[in-house]
Amino acid sequence: MQVFLDLSESKVGEAFVTGDAWTVPVSVRPGPVSLVAIQISDPPSGRGHPRAFKIRPAKPEQPVIDFSDDAIVRFSGKGHYDPHFHTRIQLTVKTGQGNAPAIATVQNDGTWATSATGWELGSRTLEAIQQIADNAGGWIDSLPFEFEVEKKLPPVSNVRHTDDYQPTFSGEGVDRATVSLFAGAEIATPVVVRNRQWSTQALESWGPTSKRKISIRQELDGSEGWLEYEISILPREPGIDVPPKDGLNPVFSGTCWPGSVVDISFSDSNHSFTATVVGETWTFCRPTPFTDGLPCTIEATQTVVGLTSEPGSLTFKVYRERLKPAIRTPLPEQETDSDLTVTGDFGMAGASMRLWDLQDGKPLGDPVVLGQDGPWSVRLTGLAIKTWFITAQQTLNDRASPDSEVRQFDVVVMPPEFVRPLPGGDLTRTAVLSGTGRRDGLVTVWRRGLDEPLLRDVQIGVDGTWEASVVLEVGDEILWATQTFEGRTSKPSLDVPCRVVPVAVTPESPTPEEFLGATVTVSGFGVPGDLITLKRGECVLGTAPVLDDASWSIPATLELPDGAVTLSVMASKGEYHSVPSEWECQVRLFLPQFIYPGPGLWVSPLVAVTGSGKPGIGTLLSWYSADVVLAGPVTVTDAGWTASPTEPLHSGAQWCRFRQISDTGAPMSDDAESGRFDVRVESPDNA
């Protein structure tokens, strides 16, 4: 037996016939359907009369129930969909309180959804029926599906908290419900939900917190909903105080959580450091100094309960402490010239030192860049004659130091100073006095014991120097001076004690080029009445007064050793002595000997003169002039020497001299003088 959809070739089932009865299981879609049967035999039967059936849809499945909105309960699920027959789900509240949900239509994707309102908390029984249209204005119902629905109070949702150390909790809940927070004990004030929102603050400060678990209860009409919630609160950025600007190793400080670990880093370094924490304060001083005036950024984080804060930062500049300069000179209320050098201490290398006029508030002079720490000086010129009040200030990298203490001093016409003579120095009878003073000033020089000045109104040059000639008597003198400028006269200078001594004398004869023998006469010119002393080293060779004609002469005998000898002459008047005049000369004390002719002998004009000496060369000279050579050069040997005049000697009494020289021509002896002899034509030499 075969079963077909009416008016269709679609077979929906078949089975063998047993006896007079048959049963055929068929598979058809829910809804109205018309079926016909055909018995397959030999021959087959025709189609039987159609028979109409109403096929129930499947019983609904357990729907999904949503209480997320406390005012609405939502149902959803899967159902049968047929494009030809409308299908719907009908929910009915069998027991308990609550409105029935609206009938839901099954959509073309096989889903359905509906909702109900006005449900109170509690349990109820619902029945679900799936219905399909019967194409005759009615519905074909599925078998009913009953299920229990309990509306419980849900836990709060969308919970959040602030990052404050005393956090505030908030979220969404059921209106009129009371929300309470617990961590063992109650940790916040219970709060009633209004407009689905609630918010409450912790009863006390928690500080940094890591994964603390709390329980949140929502309670309404005896029903409760619980939520476990985990909270972490990061430490706040540590506070960073602005460091002091003075000093390259400042102490940094700030606020932090007690017991935290504060880590410090700087933008000019790759190193990190750990600060010292005491209570709610951290401090740190970096051992490496910062660069003067260069911006740098400090970053600080704090770590508590394993949590590290966001970094706090601060950009800062520090500077070497600008030392307060100290003015050393001029001394307080000191009198000084218009040109002076201000000196002081506590300068800083590289700083610009500047002086200020406190009365006018203007700078004085040019600034000076210091090359080293410590002492400093600034030159001032042309200051007005008045009382001055000045300060010093130094600037390094556009950052100024405190002003120095005020220094008061007086610019006055200062006494001139002596360059010649210096205290205790010597002057000659005719001398040039000189010194320094204010440009264009006039110097007056005084001599102690006289009412009238020694010099009056000596002009000081543009270079600040003065000089003038004076004539003085030998003896002790005390000089002092004043200077006058623009009608103002200075105080007297310091006394300059000095001595007036004879001027140094220079011998006229012998000259330094002459060679000296055993006897010498030193002569020259000087001041009549002075005493001239001749010395060889410290040995006095003789003295002589200067005669009225200004001449003087001292005979002296020279002794061994000979060679280079230093002689000196000095002029004296009483206990006052001139500067010695020294010269070096050559002394030759060796004397050759004459053998023939002896004293009183008669000799011919071309007499052969003999004698002894040192081996070398000699010259026979006239007795009256060393420039008149009688014979030479004469060879001198160990056996002696012999020399005859190249020209006949004049008749009469004669003398001659013999001088020896070395192979190089340098004198090596004094002049030896023969005895007196007579030259006669009829002398025995001619016999």
Coordinates of C-alpha atoms in Angstrom, one line a residue, residues 518-522 541-542 554-558:
A518 CA 154.4 96.3 38.3
T519 CA 153.8 100.0 38.7
V520 CA 150.8 102.0 37.5
T521 CA 149.4 105.4 37.9
V522 CA 145.6 105.7 37.8
L541 CA 146.2 100.2 46.5
G542 CA 146.1 103.9 47.2
I554 CA 147.1 107.6 42.4
P555 CA 150.4 105.7 41.9
A556 CA 150.3 102.1 42.8
T557 CA 152.4 99.0 42.8
L558 CA 150.9 95.7 41.5

